[in-house]
Every structure is written in structure tokens, then in C-alpha cells.
PDB file of C-alpha atoms in Angstrom:
ATOM      1  CA  MET A   1     -64.171 -20.408 -98.672  1.00 91.00           C
ATOM      2  CA  THR A   2     -64.799 -17.325 -99.329  1.00 95.00           C
ATOM      3  CA  GLN A   3     -62.975 -15.868-102.683  1.00 97.00           C
ATOM      4  CA  PHE A   4     -61.334 -12.164-103.624  1.00 98.00           C
ATOM      5  CA  PHE A   5     -61.167 -12.003-107.198  1.00 98.00           C
ATOM      6  CA  GLN A   6     -59.887  -8.636-108.896  1.00 98.00           C
ATOM      7  CA  HIS A   7     -59.352  -7.406-112.567  1.00 98.00           C
ATOM      8  CA  LYS A   8     -59.084  -3.469-113.486  1.00 98.00           C
ATOM      9  CA  LEU A   9     -61.094  -2.574-117.094  1.00 98.00           C
ATOM     10  CA  ARG A  10     -61.030  -0.106-119.660  1.00 98.00           C
ATOM     11  CA  LEU A  11     -62.943   0.648-120.872  1.00 98.00           C
ATOM     12  CA  PRO A  12     -62.811   2.798-124.599  1.00 98.00           C
ATOM     13  CA  ALA A  13     -63.941   6.553-124.868  1.00 98.00           C
ATOM     14  CA  TYR A  14     -67.645   6.983-124.910  1.00 98.00           C
ATOM     15  CA  PRO A  15     -69.401   9.941-126.224  1.00 97.00           C
ATOM     16  CA  SER A  16     -71.682  12.208-123.505  1.00 97.00           C
ATOM     17  CA  GLY A  17     -74.216  10.175-122.573  1.00 98.00           C
ATOM     18  CA  TYR A  18     -74.681   7.296-120.394  1.00 98.00           C
ATOM     19  CA  HIS A  19     -73.898   3.311-121.481  1.00 98.00           C
ATOM     20  CA  LEU A  20     -75.102   0.165-121.235  1.00 98.00           C
ATOM     21  CA  ILE A  21     -71.759  -1.599-120.338  1.00 98.00           C
ATOM     22  CA  THR A  22     -73.072  -5.279-117.885  1.00 98.00           C
ATOM     23  CA  ASP A  23     -71.955  -7.718-120.431  1.00 98.00           C
ATOM     24  CA  LYS A  24     -68.306  -5.453-120.377  1.00 98.00           C
ATOM     25  CA  ILE A  25     -68.322  -5.897-116.394  1.00 98.00           C
ATOM     26  CA  GLU A  26     -69.754  -9.803-116.548  1.00 98.00           C
ATOM     27  CA  ASP A  27     -67.388 -10.604-119.156  1.00 98.00           C
ATOM     28  CA  ALA A  28     -63.997  -9.215-118.107  1.00 98.00           C
ATOM     29  CA  ILE A  29     -64.356 -10.815-113.577  1.00 98.00           C
ATOM     30  CA  PRO A  30     -65.729 -14.414-115.014  1.00 98.00           C
ATOM     31  CA  GLU A  31     -65.352 -15.751-111.687  1.00 98.00           C
ATOM     32  CA  ILE A  32     -68.140 -14.324-110.851  1.00 98.00           C
ATOM     33  CA  ALA A  33     -69.179 -17.403-111.691  1.00 98.00           C
ATOM     34  CA  GLN A  34     -67.374 -19.949-108.895  1.00 97.00           C
ATOM     35  CA  ILE A  35     -69.327 -17.934-106.359  1.00 98.00           C
ATOM     36  CA  LYS A  36     -72.218 -18.811-104.749  1.00 98.00           C
ATOM     37  CA  THR A  37     -72.891 -15.664-102.220  1.00 98.00           C
ATOM     38  CA  GLY A  38     -71.538 -12.840-102.250  1.00 98.00           C
ATOM     39  CA  PHE A  39     -70.760  -9.538-104.075  1.00 98.00           C
ATOM     40  CA  LEU A  40     -69.689  -7.307-107.101  1.00 98.00           C
ATOM     41  CA  GLN A  41     -68.315  -3.616-106.166  1.00 98.00           C
ATOM     42  CA  VAL A  42     -67.234  -1.302-109.529  1.00 98.00           C
ATOM     43  CA  PHE A  43     -65.540   1.762-108.689  1.00 98.00           C
ATOM     44  CA  ILE A  44     -64.507   3.976-111.164  1.00 98.00           C
ATOM     45  CA  GLN A  45     -61.280   5.509-111.177  1.00 98.00           C
ATOM     46  CA  HIS A  46     -62.671   9.163-112.739  1.00 98.00           C
ATOM     47  CA  THR A  47     -63.676  12.064-111.268  1.00 97.00           C
ATOM     48  CA  SER A  48     -65.796  13.680-114.455  1.00 97.00           C
ATOM     49  CA  ALA A  49     -67.646  10.332-114.681  1.00 98.00           C
ATOM     50  CA  ALA A  50     -70.011   7.946-112.817  1.00 98.00           C
ATOM     51  CA  LEU A  51     -71.633   4.967-112.507  1.00 98.00           C
ATOM     52  CA  THR A  52     -75.191   4.102-111.604  1.00 98.00           C
ATOM     53  CA  ILE A  53     -78.112   1.033-112.304  1.00 98.00           C
ATOM     54  CA  ASN A  54     -81.345   1.658-113.874  1.00 98.00           C
ATOM     55  CA  GLU A  55     -83.225   0.813-117.255  1.00 97.00           C
ATOM     56  CA  ASN A  56     -81.441  -1.749-119.710  1.00 97.00           C
ATOM     57  CA  ALA A  57     -84.115  -2.635-122.600  1.00 96.00           C
ATOM     58  CA  ASP A  58     -85.627   1.239-123.327  1.00 97.00           C
ATOM     59  CA  PRO A  59     -83.102   3.355-124.536  1.00 96.00           C
ATOM     60  CA  THR A  60     -85.213   6.602-124.545  1.00 98.00           C
ATOM     61  CA  VAL A  61     -84.683   6.075-120.432  1.00 98.00           C
ATOM     62  CA  ARG A  62     -80.820   6.922-120.701  1.00 97.00           C
ATOM     63  CA  LYS A  63     -81.738   9.901-123.486  1.00 97.00           C
ATOM     64  CA  ASP A  64     -83.869  11.318-120.872  1.00 98.00           C
ATOM     65  CA  PHE A  65     -81.243  10.637-118.248  1.00 97.00           C
ATOM     66  CA  GLN A  66     -79.142  12.441-120.020  1.00 97.00           C
ATOM     67  CA  THR A  67     -81.834  16.084-120.778  1.00 98.00           C
ATOM     68  CA  PHE A  68     -82.510  16.143-117.435  1.00 98.00           C
ATOM     69  CA  VAL A  69     -79.248  16.419-115.572  1.00 98.00           C
ATOM     70  CA  ASN A  70     -77.477  18.298-117.876  1.00 97.00           C
ATOM     71  CA  GLU A  71     -80.886  21.317-117.665  1.00 97.00           C
ATOM     72  CA  LEU A  72     -80.509  20.445-113.883  1.00 97.00           C
ATOM     73  CA  ILE A  73     -76.968  21.266-113.879  1.00 97.00           C
ATOM     74  CA  PRO A  74     -75.686  23.491-117.227  1.00 96.00           C
ATOM     75  CA  GLU A  75     -72.183  23.983-118.819  1.00 94.00           C
ATOM     76  CA  SER A  76     -72.993  27.535-119.295  1.00 93.00           C
ATOM     77  CA  TYR A  77     -73.373  28.050-115.903  1.00 92.00           C
ATOM     78  CA  PRO A  78     -71.352  31.795-115.006  1.00 93.00           C
ATOM     79  CA  ARG A  79     -70.419  30.951-111.745  1.00 94.00           C
ATOM     80  CA  PHE A  80     -68.310  28.082-112.245  1.00 94.00           C
ATOM     81  CA  ILE A  81     -64.323  29.479-111.554  1.00 94.00           C
ATOM     82  CA  HIS A  82     -62.722  25.567-112.322  1.00 94.00           C
ATOM     83  CA  THR A  83     -63.154  26.076-116.071  1.00 88.00           C
ATOM     84  CA  TYR A  84     -59.601  25.112-117.219  1.00 89.00           C
ATOM     85  CA  GLU A  85     -60.219  22.211-118.794  1.00 93.00           C
ATOM     86  CA  GLY A  86     -62.685  23.154-120.498  1.00 93.00           C
ATOM     87  CA  PRO A  87     -67.249  24.356-120.229  1.00 94.00           C
ATOM     88  CA  ASP A  88     -67.821  20.281-119.789  1.00 96.00           C
ATOM     89  CA  ASP A  89     -65.165  19.796-116.972  1.00 96.00           C
ATOM     90  CA  MET A  90     -67.077  21.560-113.939  1.00 97.00           C
ATOM     91  CA  PRO A  91     -70.293  20.216-114.180  1.00 97.00           C
ATOM     92  CA  ALA A  92     -69.071  16.678-115.005  1.00 97.00           C
ATOM     93  CA  HIS A  93     -67.500  16.717-111.378  1.00 97.00           C
ATOM     94  CA  ILE A  94     -70.822  18.050-109.936  1.00 97.00           C
ATOM     95  CA  LYS A  95     -72.824  15.492-111.927  1.00 97.00           C
ATOM     96  CA  ALA A  96     -70.462  12.512-110.700  1.00 97.00           C
ATOM     97  CA  SER A  97     -70.945  13.022-107.457  1.00 96.00           C
ATOM     98  CA  PHE A  98     -74.657  13.415-108.229  1.00 95.00           C
ATOM     99  CA  PHE A  99     -74.021   9.501-108.865  1.00 95.00           C
ATOM    100  CA  ASP A 100     -71.590   7.616-107.824  1.00 90.00           C
ATOM    101  CA  THR A 101     -68.568   5.942-108.279  1.00 96.00           C
ATOM    102  CA  SER A 102     -69.468   2.680-107.338  1.00 98.00           C
ATOM    103  CA  LEU A 103     -72.069  -0.020-107.242  1.00 98.00           C
ATOM    104  CA  GLN A 104     -72.043  -3.453-104.700  1.00 98.00           C
ATOM    105  CA  ILE A 105     -73.886  -5.498-106.298  1.00 98.00           C
ATOM    106  CA  PRO A 106     -75.386  -9.194-104.684  1.00 98.00           C
ATOM    107  CA  ILE A 107     -74.019 -12.082-107.029  1.00 98.00           C
ATOM    108  CA  SER A 108     -76.329 -15.611-105.991  1.00 98.00           C
ATOM    109  CA  GLY A 109     -75.872 -18.323-107.690  1.00 98.00           C
ATOM    110  CA  GLY A 110     -72.805 -17.441-109.971  1.00 98.00           C
ATOM    111  CA  LYS A 111     -74.261 -14.429-111.165  1.00 98.00           C
ATOM    112  CA  LEU A 112     -75.213 -10.849-110.814  1.00 98.00           C
ATOM    113  CA  ASN A 113     -78.416 -10.811-109.093  1.00 98.00           C
ATOM    114  CA  MET A 114     -80.111  -8.035-110.772  1.00 98.00           C
ATOM    115  CA  GLY A 115     -83.662  -7.084-111.140  1.00 97.00           C
ATOM    116  CA  ILE A 116     -85.133  -7.919-114.780  1.00 96.00           C
ATOM    117  CA  TRP A 117     -84.985  -4.434-115.947  1.00 97.00           C
ATOM    118  CA  GLN A 118     -81.624  -3.079-114.591  1.00 98.00           C
ATOM    119  CA  GLY A 119     -78.224  -2.509-115.939  1.00 98.00           C
ATOM    120  CA  ILE A 120     -75.048  -1.334-115.570  1.00 98.00           C
ATOM    121  CA  TYR A 121     -74.762   2.895-116.385  1.00 98.00           C
ATOM    122  CA  LEU A 122     -70.962   4.785-117.469  1.00 98.00           C
ATOM    123  CA  CYS A 123     -72.465   8.499-116.746  1.00 98.00           C
ATOM    124  CA  GLU A 124     -69.874   9.705-119.074  1.00 98.00           C
ATOM    125  CA  PHE A 125     -69.902  13.831-118.332  1.00 98.00           C
ATOM    126  CA  ARG A 126     -67.267  14.807-120.567  1.00 97.00           C
ATOM    127  CA  ARG A 127     -67.999  15.220-124.864  1.00 95.00           C
ATOM    128  CA  ASN A 128     -64.336  13.709-125.170  1.00 94.00           C
ATOM    129  CA  GLY A 129     -64.134  12.227-121.786  1.00 94.00           C
ATOM    130  CA  GLY A 130     -61.290   9.821-123.091  1.00 96.00           C
ATOM    131  CA  SER A 131     -61.012   5.872-121.661  1.00 98.00           C
ATOM    132  CA  ARG A 132     -61.919   5.193-118.353  1.00 98.00           C
ATOM    133  CA  SER A 133     -60.831   2.679-115.588  1.00 98.00           C
ATOM    134  CA  LEU A 134     -63.307   0.525-113.234  1.00 98.00           C
ATOM    135  CA  ILE A 135     -61.966  -2.283-110.910  1.00 98.00           C
ATOM    136  CA  LEU A 136     -63.824  -5.039-110.276  1.00 98.00           C
ATOM    137  CA  THR A 137     -63.728  -7.067-107.717  1.00 98.00           C
ATOM    138  CA  ALA A 138     -66.215  -9.817-106.788  1.00 98.00           C
ATOM    139  CA  PHE A 139     -66.122 -11.674-103.479  1.00 98.00           C
ATOM    140  CA  GLY A 140     -68.235 -14.038-101.499  1.00 98.00           C
ATOM    141  CA  GLU A 141     -68.973 -17.741-100.772  1.00 98.00           C
ATOM    142  CA  SER A 142     -67.614 -20.749-102.981  1.00 94.00           C
ATOM    143  CA  ILE A 143     -69.993 -22.785-104.956  1.00 88.00           C
TER     144      ILE A 143
END
């Protein structure tokens, strides 16, 4: 039998950067343990933050992400006209589109089936982005 579970997860405010949130997601939707084979979809309800999956062990990877992306899309770009909410707003929108608003992760045997060195990142592109909301939807065949 296929089951669906959905929860909203409200994350606390994070500073600009790339933050591992895998544990927070797993804690917010414990019904994953009831799914033999399926998927978890994680959707962020914002336009200036994003999600990605990458290295979960070495924090310098997350710092290098931030350095590279900030150099690729600088706040000082002189042609931005959407500047009403501050100099980090338009760059945050562009950065969010470079990443993604949702992830789909396989569930196998009641657990997320990611690689050993993979973790879910909240990509916070604003200096003061505030709390962020995620919609977590797990679905699949019951154990």
C-alpha cells in the first residue's frame, strides 16, 4: 500500500552560507521509517534561499561553495535594478535559481538512501534571511 506523509518544517534563521540540515529534516518527518521503498521531496517556500545535496563531512566544502558563488554573483554588480530590499536581495534570487527549490531523495528500508558523504544543505543567500519554511512530503510503499 502506498502512503503519503507531509509536514511543514520551520527552520530557525541562519546566517548567509551553506548549512547542513539533514538531521532536522529527518527529525521532522519520522514517518520515513514506515516506508520500504519511496521518496522524500523537500521543497523550500522562498525565493532567496535554496536546497542542494553535497559533502557532509568537511565544512570547508560549504565555505568554498559560499566563496565561489559570491564571486560568481556579486552583490556589487552595478546593473541590478531590484535593490529595494538591500544589495543582497537580487543576488540571492539569482543564486537560488542556480540551485533548486526542491530535492527528491530515495527512501529505502525506512531510511533516506543518500551516499555516505552526502548531506542536505540549506543555502542561505541573505545576510538576514530570517526563518525558512520547508514542505516535506514522504511517499512510497509501506514496510
